[in-house]
Coordinates of C-alpha atoms in Angstrom, one line a residue:
X1 CA 2.8 23.2 -4.0
X2 CA 5.1 25.9 -2.5
X3 CA 2.5 26.8 0.0
X4 CA 2.2 23.2 1.1
X5 CA 6.0 23.0 1.5
X6 CA 6.0 26.2 3.7
X7 CA 3.3 24.6 5.8
X8 CA 5.4 21.5 6.3
X9 CA 8.5 23.5 7.1
X10 CA 6.6 25.6 9.7
X11 CA 5.0 22.6 11.2
X12 CA 8.3 20.8 11.4
X13 CA 10.0 23.7 13.2
X14 CA 7.2 23.9 15.7
X15 CA 7.3 20.1 16.2
X16 CA 11.0 20.1 16.9
X17 CA 10.7 23.1 19.3
X18 CA 7.8 21.8 21.4
X19 CA 7.7 18.0 21.2
X20 CA 9.6 15.7 23.4
X21 CA 9.3 12.6 21.2
X22 CA 10.3 8.9 21.4
X23 CA 12.1 7.1 18.6
X24 CA 10.2 3.9 19.2
X25 CA 7.2 3.2 21.4
X26 CA 8.9 -0.1 22.5
X27 CA 11.5 1.8 24.4
X28 CA 9.5 4.4 26.4
X29 CA 6.6 6.7 26.1
X30 CA 7.2 10.3 27.0
X31 CA 4.8 13.2 27.6
X32 CA 5.4 16.0 25.1
X33 CA 6.2 19.5 26.5
X34 CA 3.4 22.0 26.5
X35 CA 3.3 24.9 24.1
X36 CA 4.4 28.2 25.5
X37 CA 2.7 30.2 22.7
X38 CA -1.0 30.9 23.2
X39 CA -1.6 32.0 19.7
X40 CA -0.5 28.9 17.8
X41 CA -3.3 26.9 16.1
X42 CA -3.5 23.1 15.8
X43 CA -3.8 23.6 12.1
X44 CA -0.1 24.1 11.8
X45 CA 0.5 20.5 12.9
X46 CA -2.0 18.8 10.6
X47 CA 0.1 18.7 7.5
X48 CA 3.0 17.1 9.3
X49 CA 0.6 14.6 10.9
X50 CA -0.5 13.6 7.4
X51 CA 2.8 13.7 5.7
X52 CA 4.7 11.7 8.3
X53 CA 2.3 8.8 7.7
X54 CA 1.4 9.0 4.1
X55 CA 4.5 10.5 2.3
X56 CA 7.5 8.6 3.4
X57 CA 11.1 9.4 2.7
X58 CA 13.5 7.5 0.4
X59 CA 14.5 4.6 2.6
X60 CA 11.0 3.6 3.8
X61 CA 9.6 4.1 0.3
X62 CA 12.2 1.8 -1.2
X63 CA 13.0 -0.7 1.6
X64 CA 9.4 -0.7 2.7
X65 CA 6.7 -0.1 0.0
X66 CA 8.6 -1.2 -3.1
X67 CA 10.5 -4.2 -1.9
X68 CA 7.7 -5.6 0.3
X69 CA 4.0 -4.8 -0.1
X70 CA 4.2 -3.5 -3.7
X71 CA 5.8 -6.8 -4.7
X72 CA 3.9 -9.1 -2.3
X73 CA 0.5 -7.8 -3.6
X74 CA 1.5 -8.8 -7.1
X75 CA 1.3 -5.5 -8.9
X76 CA 5.0 -4.8 -9.6
X77 CA 7.9 -7.2 -10.0
X78 CA 11.7 -7.1 -10.2
X79 CA 14.1 -9.7 -11.4
X80 CA 14.7 -8.7 -15.0
X81 CA 18.2 -8.7 -16.5
X82 CA 18.9 -5.0 -15.9
X83 CA 17.8 -5.1 -12.2
X84 CA 20.7 -5.0 -9.8
X85 CA 19.3 -7.8 -7.6
X86 CA 17.5 -11.1 -8.1
X87 CA 13.8 -11.2 -8.4
X88 CA 13.4 -12.5 -4.8
X89 CA 15.0 -9.5 -3.3
X90 CA 12.6 -8.4 -0.6
X91 CA 10.8 -11.7 -0.6
X92 CA 13.7 -13.4 1.2
X93 CA 13.7 -11.9 4.7
X94 CA 16.3 -9.2 5.3
X95 CA 16.3 -7.6 8.8
X96 CA 17.7 -4.3 7.5
X97 CA 15.0 -3.9 4.9
X98 CA 12.2 -4.7 7.4
X99 CA 13.7 -2.5 10.2
X100 CA 14.4 0.6 8.1
X101 CA 11.6 0.1 5.6
X102 CA 8.6 -0.7 7.7
X103 CA 8.9 -1.3 11.4
X104 CA 10.8 1.8 12.3
X105 CA 8.7 4.0 10.0
X106 CA 5.5 2.8 11.6
X107 CA 6.7 2.6 15.2
X108 CA 8.2 6.1 15.1
X109 CA 5.0 7.7 13.9
X110 CA 3.5 7.0 17.3
X111 CA 5.5 10.0 18.7
X112 CA 4.1 12.4 16.1
X113 CA 0.5 11.1 16.6
X114 CA 0.7 11.1 20.4
X115 CA 2.1 14.6 20.6
X116 CA -0.6 15.9 18.3
X117 CA -3.4 14.2 20.2
X118 CA -2.1 15.5 23.5
X119 CA -2.2 19.1 22.3
X120 CA -5.8 18.9 20.9
X121 CA -7.5 16.7 23.4
X122 CA -9.8 18.0 26.1
X123 CA -7.6 20.0 28.5
X124 CA -4.7 20.1 26.0
X125 CA -2.8 23.3 25.2
X126 CA -4.6 23.6 21.8
X127 CA -7.9 21.9 22.8
X128 CA -10.3 21.5 19.8
X129 CA -12.7 18.6 19.4
X130 CA -12.7 18.8 15.6
X131 CA -8.9 18.6 15.4
X132 CA -9.1 15.7 17.9
X133 CA -11.6 13.9 15.8
X134 CA -9.4 14.3 12.7
X135 CA -6.5 12.9 14.8
X136 CA -8.6 9.9 15.8
X137 CA -9.2 9.1 12.1
X138 CA -5.6 9.4 11.3
X139 CA -4.9 7.2 14.2
X140 CA -7.3 4.6 12.8
X141 CA -5.5 4.5 9.5
X142 CA -2.2 4.3 11.2
X143 CA -3.0 1.4 13.5
X144 CA -5.0 -0.5 10.9
X145 CA -2.1 -0.5 8.4
X146 CA 0.4 -1.2 11.2
X147 CA -1.5 -4.3 12.6
X148 CA -2.4 -5.6 9.1
X149 CA 1.3 -5.6 8.3
X150 CA 2.7 -7.1 11.5
X151 CA -0.2 -8.5 13.4
X152 CA -0.1 -8.0 17.2
X153 CA 1.4 -4.6 18.1
X154 CA 1.3 -2.2 21.0
X155 CA -2.0 -0.3 20.8
X156 CA -3.9 0.1 24.1
X157 CA -0.9 1.2 26.1
X158 CA 1.3 2.6 23.2
X159 CA 0.8 6.2 24.1
X160 CA 0.7 6.0 27.9
X161 CA 3.8 7.8 29.3
X162 CA 3.4 5.8 32.5
X163 CA 3.8 2.5 30.8
X164 CA 7.3 2.2 29.4
X165 CA 6.9 -1.2 28.0
X166 CA 3.5 -1.6 26.4
X167 CA 1.8 -4.9 25.8
X168 CA 1.1 -6.2 22.3
X169 CA -2.6 -6.3 21.7
X170 CA -4.5 -9.0 19.8
X171 CA -5.6 -8.0 16.3
X172 CA -9.3 -8.4 17.1
X173 CA -8.9 -6.0 20.0
X174 CA -7.1 -3.5 17.9
X175 CA -9.9 -3.6 15.3
X176 CA -12.5 -3.1 18.0
X177 CA -10.5 -0.2 19.5
X178 CA -10.2 1.5 16.1
X179 CA -13.9 1.2 15.4
X180 CA -14.7 2.6 18.8
X181 CA -12.5 5.6 18.2
X182 CA -13.9 6.1 14.7
X183 CA -17.3 6.2 16.2
X184 CA -16.2 8.9 18.6
X185 CA -14.8 10.9 15.8
X186 CA -17.9 10.5 13.7
X187 CA -20.1 11.6 16.6
X188 CA -17.8 14.5 17.5
X189 CA -17.8 15.9 13.9
X190 CA -21.6 15.6 13.7
X191 CA -22.8 18.3 11.4
X192 CA -19.7 20.5 11.6
X193 CA -18.3 21.7 8.4
X194 CA -15.1 23.3 9.7
X195 CA -12.7 23.1 12.7
X196 CA -13.5 26.6 13.9
X197 CA -13.1 30.2 13.0
X198 CA -10.1 32.5 12.6
X199 CA -6.8 31.0 13.5
X200 CA -8.6 27.7 14.3
X201 CA -10.0 27.2 10.8
X202 CA -8.3 24.4 9.0
X203 CA -8.0 24.9 5.2
X204 CA -4.9 24.4 3.0
X205 CA -3.0 22.9 6.0
X206 CA -5.2 19.9 5.5
X207 CA -3.6 18.5 2.3
X208 CA -6.3 15.8 1.9
X209 CA -9.7 17.6 2.3
X210 CA -8.8 21.3 2.7
X211 CA -10.5 21.4 6.1
X212 CA -13.9 19.9 5.1
X213 CA -14.9 18.0 8.2
X214 CA -17.9 16.3 6.5
X215 CA -15.4 14.6 4.1
X216 CA -13.4 13.5 7.2
X217 CA -16.6 12.0 8.6
X218 CA -17.2 10.1 5.4
X219 CA -13.6 8.9 5.4
X220 CA -14.1 7.6 8.9
X221 CA -17.1 5.7 7.8
X222 CA -15.3 4.2 4.8
X223 CA -12.4 3.1 7.1
X224 CA -14.9 1.6 9.5
X225 CA -16.5 -0.3 6.6
X226 CA -13.1 -1.5 5.5
X227 CA -12.2 -2.8 8.9
X228 CA -15.6 -4.5 9.2
X229 CA -15.2 -6.3 5.9
X230 CA -11.7 -7.4 6.8
X231 CA -12.8 -8.8 10.1
X232 CA -15.9 -10.5 8.7
X233 CA -15.8 -14.2 9.4
X234 CA -12.6 -14.2 11.4
X235 CA -12.4 -16.2 14.7
X236 CA -14.3 -14.5 17.5
X237 CA -15.6 -11.7 15.3
X238 CA -19.2 -10.6 16.1
X239 CA -19.2 -6.9 15.2
X240 CA -18.7 -6.7 11.4
X241 CA -22.4 -6.6 10.4
X242 CA -23.2 -3.9 12.9
X243 CA -20.2 -1.8 12.0
X244 CA -20.8 -2.2 8.2
X245 CA -24.5 -1.2 8.5
X246 CA -23.7 1.8 10.7
X247 CA -20.9 3.0 8.4
X248 CA -23.0 2.8 5.2
X249 CA -26.0 4.4 6.9
X250 CA -23.9 7.3 8.3
X251 CA -22.4 7.8 4.8
X252 CA -19.1 6.7 3.2
X253 CA -17.0 8.6 0.6
X254 CA -19.3 8.9 -2.4
X255 CA -17.7 11.2 -4.9
X256 CA -14.5 12.5 -3.2
X257 CA -11.2 10.7 -2.9
X258 CA -8.9 10.9 0.1
X259 CA -5.6 11.6 -1.7
X260 CA -2.3 13.2 -0.5
X261 CA -1.0 15.1 -3.5
X262 CA 2.8 14.7 -4.0
X263 CA 5.0 17.6 -3.3
X264 CA 6.2 18.0 -6.9
X265 CA 8.8 20.5 -5.9
X266 CA 10.1 18.6 -2.8
X267 CA 13.9 19.1 -2.6
X268 CA 14.7 16.9 0.4
X269 CA 13.8 13.3 -0.5
X270 CA 15.8 11.8 2.3
X271 CA 14.2 13.8 5.2
X272 CA 11.1 15.4 3.7
X273 CA 9.1 13.2 1.3
X274 CA 9.9 11.1 -1.7
X275 CA 8.1 9.7 -4.7
X276 CA 8.6 6.5 -6.6
X277 CA 10.3 8.4 -9.4
X278 CA 13.1 9.4 -7.0
X279 CA 14.0 5.7 -6.8
X280 CA 13.3 5.0 -10.4
X281 CA 15.6 7.7 -11.7
X282 CA 18.2 7.3 -8.9
X283 CA 21.2 5.0 -8.5
X284 CA 21.8 4.9 -12.3
X285 CA 18.4 3.1 -12.8
X286 CA 19.6 -0.2 -11.3
X287 CA 16.5 -0.5 -9.1
X288 CA 13.8 -0.1 -11.7
X289 CA 10.8 -2.4 -11.6
X290 CA 8.3 -3.6 -14.1
X291 CA 4.5 -4.1 -14.1
X292 CA 3.8 -7.6 -12.9
X293 CA 2.3 -10.4 -15.0
X294 CA -0.7 -10.6 -12.7
X295 CA -1.5 -6.9 -13.1
X296 CA -0.9 -6.7 -16.8
X297 CA -2.8 -9.8 -17.8
X298 CA -5.9 -8.8 -15.7
X299 CA -5.9 -5.4 -17.4
X300 CA -5.5 -6.9 -20.9
X301 CA -7.9 -9.7 -20.5
X302 CA -10.7 -7.4 -19.6
X303 CA -9.9 -4.6 -22.1
X304 CA -9.4 -2.3 -19.1
X305 CA -9.1 1.4 -20.2
X306 CA -6.6 1.9 -17.4
X307 CA -4.0 -0.2 -19.2
X308 CA -2.3 2.6 -21.1
X309 CA -2.6 4.9 -18.0
X310 CA -0.8 2.4 -15.8
X311 CA 1.7 0.7 -18.1
X312 CA 3.9 1.6 -21.1
X313 CA 4.3 -0.9 -23.9
X314 CA 7.5 -2.9 -23.9
X315 CA 10.5 -1.3 -25.5
X316 CA 10.9 -4.3 -27.7
X317 CA 13.4 -4.5 -30.6
X318 CA 15.7 -7.4 -31.4
X319 CA 16.9 -9.1 -28.2
X320 CA 19.5 -11.8 -28.2
X321 CA 19.8 -14.0 -25.1
X322 CA 22.9 -16.1 -24.8
X323 CA 22.5 -19.6 -23.3
X324 CA 24.9 -20.6 -20.5
X325 CA 27.7 -22.9 -21.5
X326 CA 28.9 -24.0 -18.0
X327 CA 27.6 -24.3 -14.5
X328 CA 24.3 -25.6 -13.0
X329 CA 22.1 -23.5 -15.3
X330 CA 23.1 -25.5 -18.4
X331 CA 20.8 -28.3 -17.2
X332 CA 18.0 -25.7 -16.9
X333 CA 18.1 -24.3 -20.4
X334 CA 15.1 -26.1 -21.7
X335 CA 13.0 -25.2 -18.6
X336 CA 14.1 -21.5 -18.7
X337 CA 13.5 -21.1 -22.4
X338 CA 10.0 -22.8 -22.1
X339 CA 9.1 -20.5 -19.2
X340 CA 10.0 -17.4 -21.1
X341 CA 8.0 -18.6 -24.1
X342 CA 5.0 -19.2 -21.9
X343 CA 5.3 -15.8 -20.4
X344 CA 5.0 -14.2 -23.8
X345 CA 2.2 -16.5 -24.8
X346 CA 0.3 -15.9 -21.5
X347 CA 0.5 -12.2 -22.2
X348 CA -1.7 -12.8 -25.3
X349 CA 1.1 -12.4 -27.8
X350 CA 1.0 -14.6 -30.9
X351 CA 4.3 -15.9 -32.3
X352 CA 5.1 -14.7 -35.8
X353 CA 2.5 -11.9 -35.4
X354 CA 3.4 -10.1 -32.2
X355 CA 6.9 -11.4 -32.0
X356 CA 9.4 -13.7 -33.8
X357 CA 11.3 -16.4 -32.0
X358 CA 14.5 -17.9 -33.3
X359 CA 16.4 -20.4 -31.2
X360 CA 19.8 -22.1 -31.8
X361 CA 22.0 -24.3 -29.7
X362 CA 23.8 -21.2 -28.3
X363 CA 21.3 -18.4 -28.1
X364 CA 17.8 -17.2 -28.4
X365 CA 16.7 -14.2 -30.5
X366 CA 13.4 -12.5 -30.0
X367 CA 12.2 -9.8 -32.3
X368 CA 9.4 -7.7 -31.1
X369 CA 8.0 -4.4 -32.6
X370 CA 9.1 -1.4 -30.6
X371 CA 6.7 0.2 -28.1
X372 CA 3.8 -1.9 -29.1
X373 CA 3.2 -4.9 -26.9
X374 CA 2.2 -4.9 -23.2
X375 CA 3.9 -7.7 -21.3
X376 CA 4.1 -8.1 -17.5
X377 CA 7.0 -9.8 -15.8
X378 CA 6.4 -12.8 -13.5
X379 CA 6.9 -12.1 -9.7
X380 CA 9.4 -13.6 -7.4
X381 CA 11.8 -14.8 -10.1
X382 CA 14.7 -17.0 -9.2
X383 CA 18.2 -15.5 -9.9
X384 CA 18.8 -18.6 -12.0
X385 CA 16.5 -17.4 -14.8
X386 CA 17.4 -13.7 -14.6
X387 CA 19.6 -13.7 -17.8
X388 CA 16.6 -14.8 -19.9
X389 CA 14.3 -12.0 -18.6
X390 CA 15.6 -9.1 -20.7
X391 CA 14.1 -5.9 -19.4
X392 CA 13.2 -4.7 -22.9
X393 CA 10.6 -7.5 -23.2
X394 CA 8.5 -6.1 -20.3
X395 CA 6.4 -3.1 -19.6
X396 CA 7.5 -0.1 -17.4
X397 CA 5.1 1.9 -15.2
X398 CA 3.9 5.1 -16.8
X399 CA 5.6 8.5 -16.2
X400 CA 3.1 9.8 -13.7
X401 CA 4.1 7.0 -11.3
X402 CA 7.8 7.2 -12.0
X403 CA 8.0 11.0 -12.2
X404 CA 10.9 12.4 -10.2
X405 CA 10.2 15.2 -7.7
X406 CA 11.2 18.8 -8.2
X407 CA 11.0 18.7 -12.0
X408 CA 7.7 20.5 -12.3
X409 CA 5.7 17.6 -13.7
X410 CA 2.7 15.9 -12.2
X411 CA 3.1 12.9 -9.8
X412 CA 0.4 10.4 -9.0
X413 CA -0.9 11.1 -5.5
X414 CA -0.6 8.9 -2.5
X415 CA -3.9 7.0 -2.0
X416 CA -5.4 7.0 1.5
X417 CA -8.9 5.7 0.5
X418 CA -10.9 6.4 -2.7
X419 CA -14.6 6.8 -3.4
X420 CA -14.2 3.9 -5.8
X421 CA -13.1 1.6 -3.0
X422 CA -16.0 2.8 -0.9
X423 CA -18.5 1.8 -3.5
X424 CA -16.8 -1.5 -4.1
X425 CA -16.9 -2.1 -0.3
X426 CA -20.6 -1.4 -0.1
X427 CA -21.2 -3.9 -2.9
X428 CA -19.1 -6.4 -1.0
X429 CA -21.0 -5.8 2.2
X430 CA -24.3 -6.5 0.3
X431 CA -22.9 -9.7 -1.3
X432 CA -21.7 -10.9 2.1
X433 CA -25.1 -10.3 3.5
X434 CA -24.0 -7.7 6.0
X435 CA -26.3 -5.1 4.7
X436 CA -29.1 -4.9 2.1
X437 CA -29.1 -3.2 -1.3
X438 CA -28.3 -3.5 -5.0
X439 CA -24.7 -4.6 -5.2
X440 CA -24.5 -4.2 -9.0
X441 CA -25.4 -0.4 -8.7
X442 CA -22.5 0.2 -6.2
X443 CA -20.2 -2.0 -8.3
X444 CA -20.9 0.1 -11.4
X445 CA -20.4 3.4 -9.6
X446 CA -17.2 2.0 -8.2
X447 CA -16.0 1.2 -11.7
X448 CA -16.8 4.8 -12.9
X449 CA -14.9 6.3 -10.0
X450 CA -12.0 3.9 -10.4
X451 CA -11.6 4.8 -14.0
X452 CA -11.9 8.5 -13.3
X453 CA -9.0 8.3 -10.8
X454 CA -6.8 7.5 -13.8
X455 CA -8.4 10.0 -16.1
X456 CA -10.4 7.6 -18.2
X457 CA -13.9 6.1 -18.3
X458 CA -15.7 2.8 -18.6
X459 CA -15.6 1.6 -22.2
X460 CA -18.1 -0.7 -24.0
X461 CA -15.3 -3.3 -24.5
X462 CA -14.7 -3.3 -20.7
X463 CA -18.4 -3.6 -19.9
X464 CA -18.6 -6.6 -22.2
X465 CA -15.7 -8.3 -20.3
X466 CA -16.1 -10.6 -17.4
X467 CA -15.3 -7.7 -15.0
X468 CA -17.9 -5.4 -16.6
X469 CA -20.8 -6.6 -14.5
X470 CA -21.3 -8.1 -11.1
X471 CA -22.7 -11.5 -12.1
X472 CA -22.2 -15.1 -11.2
X473 CA -22.2 -17.0 -7.9
X474 CA -21.6 -15.2 -4.6
X475 CA -18.0 -16.3 -4.6
X476 CA -17.5 -15.1 -8.2
X477 CA -19.0 -11.7 -7.3
X478 CA -16.7 -11.4 -4.3
X479 CA -13.7 -12.3 -6.6
X480 CA -14.7 -9.5 -9.0
X481 CA -15.1 -7.0 -6.2
X482 CA -11.8 -7.9 -4.6
X483 CA -10.0 -7.7 -7.9
X484 CA -11.3 -4.3 -8.6
X485 CA -10.4 -3.1 -5.1
X486 CA -6.9 -4.5 -5.6
X487 CA -6.6 -2.6 -8.9
X488 CA -8.1 0.6 -7.4
X489 CA -5.4 0.5 -4.7
X490 CA -2.5 0.3 -7.1
X491 CA 0.4 2.2 -5.6
X492 CA -1.1 1.7 -2.1
X493 CA 0.7 -1.6 -1.7
X494 CA 0.0 -2.2 2.0
X495 CA -3.8 -2.1 1.3
X496 CA -3.5 -4.1 -1.9
X497 CA -1.5 -6.8 -0.1
X498 CA -4.1 -6.9 2.7
X499 CA -6.9 -7.4 0.2
X500 CA -5.0 -10.4 -1.4
X501 CA -4.3 -12.0 2.0
X502 CA -7.9 -11.5 3.2
X503 CA -9.8 -12.6 0.1
X504 CA -7.3 -14.7 -1.9
X505 CA -8.0 -12.6 -4.9
X506 CA -6.9 -12.0 -7.5
X507 CA -5.6 -15.5 -7.3
X508 CA -2.9 -14.8 -9.8
X509 CA -1.4 -12.4 -7.3
X510 CA -0.9 -15.1 -4.7
X511 CA 2.7 -16.0 -5.7
X512 CA 4.0 -19.3 -4.3
X513 CA 6.7 -21.6 -5.5
X514 CA 7.3 -25.3 -6.0
X515 CA 10.2 -24.8 -8.4
X516 CA 13.1 -22.9 -7.1
X517 CA 14.8 -22.9 -10.5
X518 CA 12.2 -20.5 -11.8
X519 CA 10.1 -18.9 -9.0
X520 CA 12.2 -18.5 -5.9
X521 CA 11.5 -20.3 -2.7
X522 CA 12.7 -17.1 -1.1
X523 CA 14.7 -18.4 1.9
X524 CA 12.6 -19.0 5.0
X525 CA 9.4 -18.6 3.1
X526 CA 10.3 -21.9 1.5
X527 CA 7.9 -21.3 -1.4
X528 CA 5.0 -20.0 0.7
X529 CA 3.2 -16.7 0.3
X530 CA 4.2 -13.9 2.6
X531 CA 1.4 -13.2 5.2
X532 CA 3.1 -10.5 7.3
X533 CA 6.4 -8.8 7.9
X534 CA 8.6 -9.8 10.8
X535 CA 8.9 -7.5 13.8
X536 CA 11.8 -5.1 13.9
X537 CA 14.8 -6.5 15.5
X538 CA 14.9 -3.8 18.2
X539 CA 11.8 -5.2 19.9
X540 CA 13.7 -8.1 21.2
X541 CA 16.0 -5.9 23.2
X542 CA 13.7 -3.0 24.1
X543 CA 10.5 -4.8 24.9
X544 CA 11.4 -8.5 24.7
X545 CA 8.9 -10.0 27.1
X546 CA 5.9 -8.5 25.5
X547 CA 7.2 -9.2 22.0
X548 CA 7.8 -12.8 22.9
X549 CA 4.4 -13.1 24.4
X550 CA 2.9 -11.9 21.1
X551 CA 4.9 -14.5 19.2
X552 CA 3.7 -17.3 21.6
X553 CA 0.1 -16.1 21.0
X554 CA 0.2 -15.2 17.3
X555 CA 2.7 -17.8 16.0
X556 CA 6.3 -17.7 14.8
X557 CA 7.8 -14.3 14.0
X558 CA 8.1 -15.3 10.3
X559 CA 6.7 -13.9 7.1
X560 CA 4.6 -17.0 6.4
X561 CA 2.6 -16.8 9.7
X562 CA -1.0 -16.0 8.9
X563 CA -2.6 -13.1 10.7
X564 CA -6.0 -13.2 12.5
X565 CA -7.9 -11.6 9.7
X566 CA -6.5 -13.9 7.0
X567 CA -6.6 -17.2 8.9

């Protein structure tokens, strides 16, 4: 870990000294200055290229991942009695959260990416086709996540220093462009194993694959397959079958995961990189979240061996909840009590066996054995019901997810793309009729790889569950695959959210509301499910004409507006 930190520090110093960057590609694109040192290798910039996209600092991790996609995808939830805000915090549009958490983080990465690509491209100061291919793959991940979050964004003109105000490209064109550049990367890598010899050989500077270019080629194919599946069936799409077939034939990730290991000894969580645990243990614990009801119930209903790896049992004990005696919530007592009771029952708990329930006119007392029951909390809870949702009733994430940095303990890595997801995607492509093959075989390998990611294995009880085999109608099989992909991408909220928006599965993760007294309407969402994030407020001053043109084409700049791939 210390070596990786040294690499980041060196790369950062070099970046600062030689790059002339832009803060936002909506303002202006600038050409980076050329390197003046002939003996510097492109490898010194690779770690920063990866870290800047995959390992965010505190503000984007909190305001971005946790409050938006991690919640919207239905895997974690807030709103319990010990949480500092209501359960719809993040669901109800807040420009500060969107600007600092997501838009600025994504938009500003363009400078890091463009500078790197300019150095390693043909004719660049550090020209190297293998480093360029690696950059194209990183670029593909960047723009795919960016467009799937906001929709139309600057792409074709985003890195051109001669175009100060780039147009916003249609999502279908961005998808096509990414696939074309992935094809270029795949062809460029060919049979190459490394990036070169001597100072040009990429090893530990590549935190993901340690410089193995064949793994990068497989990763490019897996991303190509992901994009093909997401585009499949969307308006005007005519490339998904070809792209999927080419990706599988060329070879996707089979037994290697693309993970960015956390810097467990990171000391600068505000400017270097942060982990979920830095938020969990910071700020006196007021921002702690719970495992969601959707996630928990899926794991429990299918006897999933990952349950104990992902969630802790509820603290439990004797919990007394006082009923309100004045105000509007008095009229809601019966509804709120009934909802809490149904939450425990829907978790599979049996009254007088797993918990005791005693209710009087003034309070409610729940007695639950300590550290025994697994209970997920419902998502998007209204502030009106918050006092009933005592935090000790619901399950926390496990320590490997909430581990704070710089304490010498392991931290769950950042997921870029896993071999499990690759196998599930191949199974999906077969079921959709895009390619031929035995979907069940790929599904089973996907399950094995998914369990291994969490240090466990497929159990006989799980195999006997509904999720244990790929059976049923085509739609039922697609639901199983989507659900497993969603579970496999836990902690990769942007991708999990995209899976839900694209497929509608798992259906329990599509959180809408028709009762603001329990599940919040969430302001402008007005009960609808969030389909995108709104653009950063800066675009309406820095590149207003192009932003407004995108809105007129795509639809209102609101969270409920469906994107091309989900429509």
